[in-house]
Amino acid sequence: MFWRRKKDDEGADAPLPEIDLEAPEPDPADFDLEQEETEPRARESEPTAPPPPIAPELPPGALWAPVPPIAVEPAGDLEAGLAKTRGGFVSRLRGYLGGEGDEASWDDVEETLIAGDVGASLAMELVERARRRRDPGGAEAAIRAELAALLVPRDAAWSPQASVEGGPAIVLVVGVNGTGKTTTIGKLAARYSAEGRRVLLAAADTFRAAAIDQLKIWAERAGVPVVAHAPNADPGAVVYDAIDAAVARGADLVIADTAGRLHTKSNLMDELAKIRRIIDKRLPGAVPETIFVLDATTGQNGLAQAKAFHDAVGLTGIVLTKLDSTAKGGIVFAIEHDLGVPVRFVGVGEKAGDLLPFDPDAFVAALFA
């Protein structure tokens, strides 16, 4: 604020008097007290914008990034996403199976299944069972039925659910770097947020330089908050703070990114076990979903990774990414048969809507469309 001297009604244009340094102090009553305007007043005819939202308080060291929601992308096309697989090993498979009334070349069928990442021993079993079926629809119908039978039963309406009253559902996303793990988390966040769930992300992959920034970008796209610490921070502390924030703010789903790790590195695998213990400490009795992200283009090597993770931490689901980039879709059958773990989602494109819930019947039908 500042002082402004009152103008006299008369002599306003008169020259200013000389300043008398020995004059007494002026009386404040001779002055008007006015509030200085630091910002221009909005015109009455123009509506003022609402104030920005206030970020909620989180545990010390945590970051909250509230962002506006984005438009929901349309779902991708499973049949289009499987075009390479359908034109690759499935096309060759149908050629060897022959048409109705034709004799199948079962040796070639077996070799084609192996080349399609079904696996040698499983391919032998499939062919043997299909030959014994003597399906009225022919050899192709027999193989389709046997492939469908490999896929484990599942709840079509599955989604992560809280296992402790008053706490959020927790999903740990694990996998090897380069499989699309962090991207998958962003797509899952967009999907569940669009369904009306209150999602919070935990940037617990603190060891990869770009992981935290990458997750923040996906959080902005999905319109969800993210809890993050500084690079190289303790991943367990990030997950603990994320659960604290979720409980305080009423979030019902926490999805945690974890450090991309090789299944041969025991110390990194032990880090996952530590995170599980921290979750149990913060929410006793909580049972998190542990989702493994597998790159479909890695084939049987990816299956070996999944087996190691399953043995170490107990997987509850698989997300199969880059299925649109491979001509070998048989890895789906090998995973479910060998692990008994359901494939929850398949990725058939780059957009958030291209991460599709896995429907066994629709998948087999799309392969042989």
Coordinates of C-alpha atoms in Angstrom, one line a residue:
M1 CA 0.0 0.0 0.0
F2 CA 1.1 3.6 -0.4
W3 CA 0.1 7.1 0.8
R4 CA -1.5 9.6 -1.5
R5 CA -2.1 13.3 -0.5
K6 CA -5.6 14.7 -0.8
K7 CA -6.0 17.2 -3.5
D8 CA -7.5 20.6 -2.5
D9 CA -10.6 21.7 -4.4
E10 CA -8.9 25.0 -5.2
G11 CA -5.5 25.7 -6.5
A12 CA -5.0 22.3 -7.9
D13 CA -2.9 23.7 -10.7
A14 CA -0.7 25.9 -8.4
P15 CA 3.0 25.3 -8.2
L16 CA 4.2 22.9 -5.6
P17 CA 5.4 24.7 -2.4
E18 CA 9.0 24.4 -1.2
I19 CA 9.6 21.6 1.3
D20 CA 10.3 22.8 4.8
L21 CA 12.6 20.3 6.4
E22 CA 11.8 21.6 9.9
A23 CA 8.1 21.3 9.5
P24 CA 6.3 18.9 11.9
E25 CA 5.3 15.4 10.8
P26 CA 2.1 15.4 8.7
D27 CA -1.2 14.1 10.3
P28 CA -2.2 10.8 8.7
A29 CA -5.8 12.1 8.7
D30 CA -4.7 14.4 5.8
F31 CA -4.1 11.3 3.6
D32 CA -6.3 8.7 1.9
L33 CA -5.2 5.1 2.5
E34 CA -5.6 3.1 -0.7
Q35 CA -4.9 -0.5 -1.6
E36 CA -2.5 -0.8 -4.5
E37 CA -3.8 -3.2 -7.2
T38 CA -1.1 -5.7 -8.0
E39 CA -3.3 -7.3 -10.7
P40 CA -5.7 -5.7 -13.1
R41 CA -9.3 -6.1 -12.2
A42 CA -11.3 -8.4 -14.4
R43 CA -14.0 -6.7 -16.5
E44 CA -17.5 -7.2 -15.2
S45 CA -18.6 -8.4 -18.6
E46 CA -15.9 -11.1 -18.8
P47 CA -16.2 -14.2 -16.6
T48 CA -13.1 -15.0 -14.5
A49 CA -11.5 -18.4 -14.8
P50 CA -11.8 -20.7 -11.8
P51 CA -8.8 -21.0 -9.6
P52 CA -6.4 -23.9 -10.3
P53 CA -6.9 -27.0 -8.1
I54 CA -4.8 -27.3 -5.0
A55 CA -2.5 -30.3 -5.0
P56 CA -3.2 -32.5 -2.0
E57 CA -0.6 -33.0 0.7
L58 CA 1.3 -36.2 0.5
P59 CA 4.0 -37.8 2.6
P60 CA 7.4 -35.9 2.6
G61 CA 9.4 -36.4 -0.5
A62 CA 6.4 -37.5 -2.6
L63 CA 5.2 -35.9 -5.8
W64 CA 1.6 -35.3 -6.7
A65 CA 0.8 -34.5 -10.2
P66 CA -2.9 -33.8 -10.6
V67 CA -3.8 -33.4 -14.3
P68 CA -7.0 -33.0 -16.3
P69 CA -8.5 -36.2 -17.7
I70 CA -8.2 -36.9 -21.4
A71 CA -10.7 -38.2 -23.9
V72 CA -11.1 -41.9 -23.9
E73 CA -9.6 -43.6 -27.0
P74 CA -11.7 -46.2 -28.8
A75 CA -10.8 -49.8 -28.3
G76 CA -8.4 -51.4 -30.8
D77 CA -9.3 -54.1 -33.2
L78 CA -8.1 -57.6 -32.1
E79 CA -8.6 -59.1 -35.5
A80 CA -6.5 -56.4 -37.2
G81 CA -3.9 -56.7 -34.5
L82 CA -3.4 -60.4 -35.2
A83 CA -3.0 -59.9 -38.9
K84 CA 0.7 -60.8 -38.9
T85 CA 0.1 -63.9 -36.8
R86 CA -2.8 -64.9 -38.9
G87 CA -0.8 -64.4 -42.1
G88 CA 2.2 -66.1 -40.6
F89 CA 2.1 -69.4 -38.8
V90 CA -1.7 -69.7 -38.7
S91 CA -1.8 -69.5 -42.5
R92 CA 0.8 -72.2 -42.9
L93 CA -0.9 -74.3 -40.2
R94 CA -4.2 -74.2 -42.1
G95 CA -2.4 -75.2 -45.3
Y96 CA -1.1 -78.3 -43.7
L97 CA -4.4 -79.1 -41.9
G98 CA -6.2 -79.3 -45.3
G99 CA -9.8 -78.7 -46.0
E100 CA -12.8 -80.7 -45.0
G101 CA -12.3 -84.3 -46.1
D102 CA -8.6 -83.8 -46.8
E103 CA -5.9 -85.7 -44.9
A104 CA -3.9 -83.4 -42.7
S105 CA -0.1 -83.5 -42.8
W106 CA 0.3 -83.9 -39.1
D107 CA 4.2 -83.8 -39.1
D108 CA 4.1 -80.5 -40.8
V109 CA 1.4 -79.3 -38.4
E110 CA 3.6 -80.1 -35.5
E111 CA 6.6 -78.3 -37.0
T112 CA 4.5 -75.3 -37.7
L113 CA 3.2 -75.1 -34.1
I114 CA 6.8 -75.3 -32.8
A115 CA 7.8 -72.5 -35.2
G116 CA 4.9 -70.5 -34.0
D117 CA 6.3 -70.5 -30.4
V118 CA 3.9 -73.1 -29.0
G119 CA 6.8 -75.1 -27.8
A120 CA 8.1 -78.6 -28.9
S121 CA 6.5 -80.8 -26.2
L122 CA 3.2 -78.9 -26.2
A123 CA 3.0 -79.1 -30.0
M124 CA 3.5 -82.9 -29.8
E125 CA 0.7 -83.2 -27.3
L126 CA -1.6 -81.0 -29.3
V127 CA -1.2 -83.0 -32.5
E128 CA -1.7 -86.3 -30.7
R129 CA -4.9 -85.1 -29.0
A130 CA -6.2 -83.5 -32.2
R131 CA -5.6 -86.8 -34.2
R132 CA -7.6 -88.8 -31.6
R133 CA -10.5 -86.4 -31.6
R134 CA -11.7 -87.3 -35.2
D135 CA -13.7 -84.1 -35.2
P136 CA -16.5 -84.0 -37.7
G137 CA -15.4 -80.5 -38.7
G138 CA -12.0 -81.9 -39.8
A139 CA -8.4 -81.4 -38.6
E140 CA -8.7 -77.6 -38.4
A141 CA -11.7 -77.8 -36.1
A142 CA -9.8 -80.4 -33.9
I143 CA -6.7 -78.1 -33.6
R144 CA -8.9 -75.1 -32.8
A145 CA -10.7 -77.0 -30.1
E146 CA -7.4 -78.2 -28.6
L147 CA -5.8 -74.8 -28.7
A148 CA -8.9 -73.2 -26.9
A149 CA -8.7 -75.9 -24.3
L150 CA -5.2 -74.8 -23.3
L151 CA -6.4 -71.4 -22.2
V152 CA -7.1 -71.3 -18.4
P153 CA -10.6 -70.5 -17.2
R154 CA -11.1 -66.8 -16.1
D155 CA -13.7 -64.3 -15.0
A156 CA -14.5 -62.3 -18.1
A157 CA -15.3 -59.2 -15.8
W158 CA -12.0 -59.4 -13.9
S159 CA -10.4 -56.2 -12.5
P160 CA -8.1 -55.6 -9.6
Q161 CA -10.0 -55.6 -6.3
A162 CA -9.0 -54.5 -2.8
S163 CA -8.3 -57.3 -0.4
V164 CA -8.3 -55.2 2.7
E165 CA -11.3 -53.1 3.8
G166 CA -10.6 -49.4 3.5
G167 CA -7.5 -49.9 1.4
P168 CA -6.9 -49.8 -2.4
A169 CA -6.4 -52.6 -4.8
I170 CA -2.7 -52.9 -5.5
V171 CA -1.1 -54.0 -8.7
L172 CA 2.7 -54.6 -9.0
V173 CA 3.8 -54.5 -12.6
V174 CA 7.0 -56.5 -13.2
G175 CA 9.1 -57.5 -16.2
V176 CA 12.4 -57.0 -18.1
N177 CA 13.4 -53.6 -19.5
G178 CA 12.2 -53.1 -23.1
T179 CA 9.0 -55.1 -22.9
G180 CA 6.8 -52.1 -22.7
K181 CA 6.3 -52.3 -18.9
T182 CA 5.9 -48.6 -18.2
T183 CA 3.8 -48.0 -21.3
T184 CA 1.5 -50.8 -20.2
I185 CA 1.0 -49.1 -16.8
G186 CA 0.0 -45.9 -18.5
K187 CA -2.5 -47.7 -20.7
L188 CA -3.9 -49.6 -17.7
A189 CA -4.3 -46.3 -15.8
A190 CA -6.1 -44.7 -18.8
R191 CA -8.5 -47.7 -19.0
Y192 CA -9.4 -47.9 -15.3
S193 CA -9.7 -44.1 -15.0
A194 CA -12.1 -44.1 -17.9
E195 CA -14.1 -46.7 -16.1
G196 CA -14.5 -44.4 -13.1
R197 CA -11.9 -45.8 -10.8
R198 CA -9.6 -43.5 -8.8
V199 CA -6.2 -44.5 -9.9
L200 CA -2.8 -43.6 -8.4
L201 CA 0.6 -44.5 -9.9
A202 CA 3.7 -45.3 -8.0
A203 CA 7.0 -44.6 -9.8
A204 CA 9.0 -47.4 -8.0
D205 CA 11.4 -48.0 -10.9
T206 CA 13.9 -45.6 -9.4
F207 CA 17.0 -47.1 -11.0
R208 CA 16.4 -46.5 -14.7
A209 CA 17.2 -42.9 -15.6
A210 CA 14.1 -42.1 -17.7
A211 CA 11.5 -44.4 -15.9
I212 CA 10.2 -41.7 -13.6
D213 CA 9.8 -39.1 -16.3
Q214 CA 8.2 -41.6 -18.6
L215 CA 5.6 -42.6 -16.0
K216 CA 4.8 -38.9 -15.4
I217 CA 4.2 -38.4 -19.1
W218 CA 1.8 -41.3 -19.1
A219 CA 0.1 -40.0 -16.0
E220 CA -0.6 -36.8 -17.8
R221 CA -2.0 -38.6 -20.7
A222 CA -4.2 -40.8 -18.5
G223 CA -5.3 -38.0 -16.2
V224 CA -4.1 -39.7 -13.0
P225 CA -1.7 -38.6 -10.2
V226 CA 1.7 -40.2 -9.6
V227 CA 3.8 -40.5 -6.5
A228 CA 7.5 -40.4 -7.1
H229 CA 10.8 -39.9 -5.2
A230 CA 14.2 -38.8 -6.5
P231 CA 16.2 -41.2 -8.8
N232 CA 17.9 -44.1 -7.0
A233 CA 15.5 -43.8 -4.0
D234 CA 14.3 -46.8 -2.2
P235 CA 11.5 -48.4 -4.3
G236 CA 9.8 -49.8 -1.2
A237 CA 9.5 -46.3 0.3
V238 CA 7.8 -45.1 -2.9
V239 CA 5.2 -47.9 -2.7
Y240 CA 4.7 -47.2 1.0
D241 CA 4.1 -43.5 0.3
A242 CA 1.8 -44.3 -2.6
I243 CA -0.4 -46.5 -0.4
D244 CA -0.4 -43.8 2.3
A245 CA -1.6 -41.3 -0.3
A246 CA -4.2 -43.6 -1.7
V247 CA -5.7 -44.3 1.7
A248 CA -5.7 -40.6 2.6
R249 CA -7.3 -39.5 -0.7
G250 CA -9.7 -42.3 -1.2
A251 CA -8.0 -43.8 -4.3
D252 CA -9.2 -47.4 -5.0
L253 CA -6.3 -48.6 -7.2
V254 CA -2.6 -48.2 -6.9
I255 CA -0.5 -49.4 -9.9
A256 CA 3.2 -49.6 -9.1
D257 CA 6.0 -49.6 -11.7
T258 CA 9.0 -51.7 -10.5
A259 CA 12.6 -51.7 -11.7
G260 CA 13.0 -53.6 -14.9
R261 CA 15.2 -56.5 -13.9
L262 CA 16.7 -59.6 -15.5
H263 CA 15.3 -62.8 -14.0
T264 CA 18.9 -64.0 -13.5
K265 CA 19.7 -61.2 -11.1
S266 CA 18.8 -62.5 -7.6
N267 CA 19.4 -59.2 -5.8
L268 CA 16.9 -57.4 -8.1
M269 CA 14.4 -60.3 -7.7
D270 CA 14.8 -59.9 -3.9
E271 CA 13.8 -56.3 -4.2
L272 CA 10.4 -57.4 -5.4
A273 CA 10.0 -59.6 -2.3
K274 CA 10.9 -56.6 -0.2
I275 CA 8.2 -54.5 -1.8
R276 CA 5.7 -57.3 -1.0
R277 CA 6.8 -57.2 2.7
I278 CA 6.4 -53.4 2.8
I279 CA 2.9 -53.7 1.3
D280 CA 2.0 -56.2 4.0
K281 CA 3.4 -53.9 6.7
R282 CA 1.4 -50.9 5.6
L283 CA -1.8 -52.9 4.8
P284 CA -1.6 -56.2 6.8
G285 CA -3.3 -58.9 4.8
A286 CA -3.2 -57.1 1.5
V287 CA -2.7 -59.4 -1.5
P288 CA -1.4 -57.4 -4.5
E289 CA -1.9 -58.5 -8.0
T290 CA 1.5 -59.2 -9.6
I291 CA 1.3 -58.7 -13.4
F292 CA 4.2 -59.7 -15.7
V293 CA 4.7 -57.8 -18.9
L294 CA 6.0 -60.0 -21.7
D295 CA 7.1 -59.0 -25.2
A296 CA 5.4 -61.3 -27.6
T297 CA 8.3 -61.0 -30.1
T298 CA 10.7 -62.7 -27.6
G299 CA 8.9 -66.0 -27.9
Q300 CA 10.2 -68.9 -25.8
N301 CA 12.9 -66.7 -24.2
G302 CA 10.1 -64.6 -22.8
L303 CA 8.4 -67.7 -21.5
A304 CA 11.6 -68.6 -19.6
Q305 CA 11.6 -65.1 -18.1
A306 CA 7.9 -65.5 -17.0
K307 CA 8.7 -68.9 -15.4
A308 CA 11.5 -67.4 -13.3
F309 CA 9.4 -64.5 -12.1
H310 CA 6.5 -66.8 -11.3
D311 CA 8.8 -69.0 -9.2
A312 CA 10.2 -66.0 -7.4
V313 CA 7.2 -63.8 -6.7
G314 CA 4.1 -65.7 -7.8
L315 CA 2.5 -64.1 -10.8
T316 CA -1.3 -63.6 -11.0
G317 CA -1.5 -62.4 -14.5
I318 CA 0.3 -61.7 -17.8
V319 CA 0.1 -58.7 -20.2
L320 CA 1.3 -59.7 -23.6
T321 CA 2.6 -56.7 -25.5
K322 CA 3.6 -56.1 -29.2
L323 CA 1.3 -59.0 -30.4
D324 CA 0.7 -57.0 -33.5
S325 CA 4.4 -57.0 -34.3
T326 CA 4.9 -60.8 -34.4
A327 CA 3.9 -63.5 -36.9
K328 CA 4.1 -66.0 -34.0
G329 CA 1.1 -65.8 -31.7
G330 CA 1.5 -69.3 -30.3
I331 CA 3.3 -68.0 -27.2
V332 CA -0.1 -67.2 -25.7
F333 CA -1.0 -70.9 -25.5
A334 CA 2.5 -71.9 -24.2
I335 CA 2.3 -69.3 -21.3
E336 CA -1.1 -70.4 -20.1
H337 CA -0.4 -74.1 -20.4
D338 CA 3.0 -74.0 -18.8
L339 CA 2.3 -71.5 -16.0
G340 CA -1.4 -71.8 -15.4
V341 CA -1.5 -68.0 -15.2
P342 CA -4.1 -66.2 -17.2
V343 CA -3.2 -63.6 -19.9
R344 CA -5.1 -60.5 -18.7
F345 CA -4.4 -58.1 -21.6
V346 CA -2.9 -58.1 -25.0
G347 CA -1.3 -55.1 -26.8
V348 CA -2.1 -54.8 -30.5
G349 CA -1.0 -51.2 -31.1
E350 CA 0.6 -48.0 -29.7
K351 CA -2.5 -46.2 -28.5
A352 CA -4.0 -46.6 -25.0
G353 CA -7.1 -48.2 -26.5
D354 CA -5.0 -50.9 -28.1
L355 CA -4.5 -52.7 -24.8
L356 CA -7.4 -55.1 -24.9
P357 CA -8.7 -57.5 -22.2
F358 CA -7.9 -61.0 -23.3
D359 CA -10.9 -63.1 -24.4
P360 CA -9.9 -66.7 -25.1
D361 CA -12.7 -67.4 -27.5
A362 CA -12.3 -64.1 -29.4
F363 CA -8.6 -64.7 -29.6
V364 CA -8.9 -68.2 -31.2
A365 CA -11.6 -66.9 -33.5
A366 CA -9.4 -64.0 -34.6
L367 CA -6.5 -66.3 -35.3
F368 CA -8.5 -68.4 -37.7
A369 CA -10.7 -65.6 -39.1

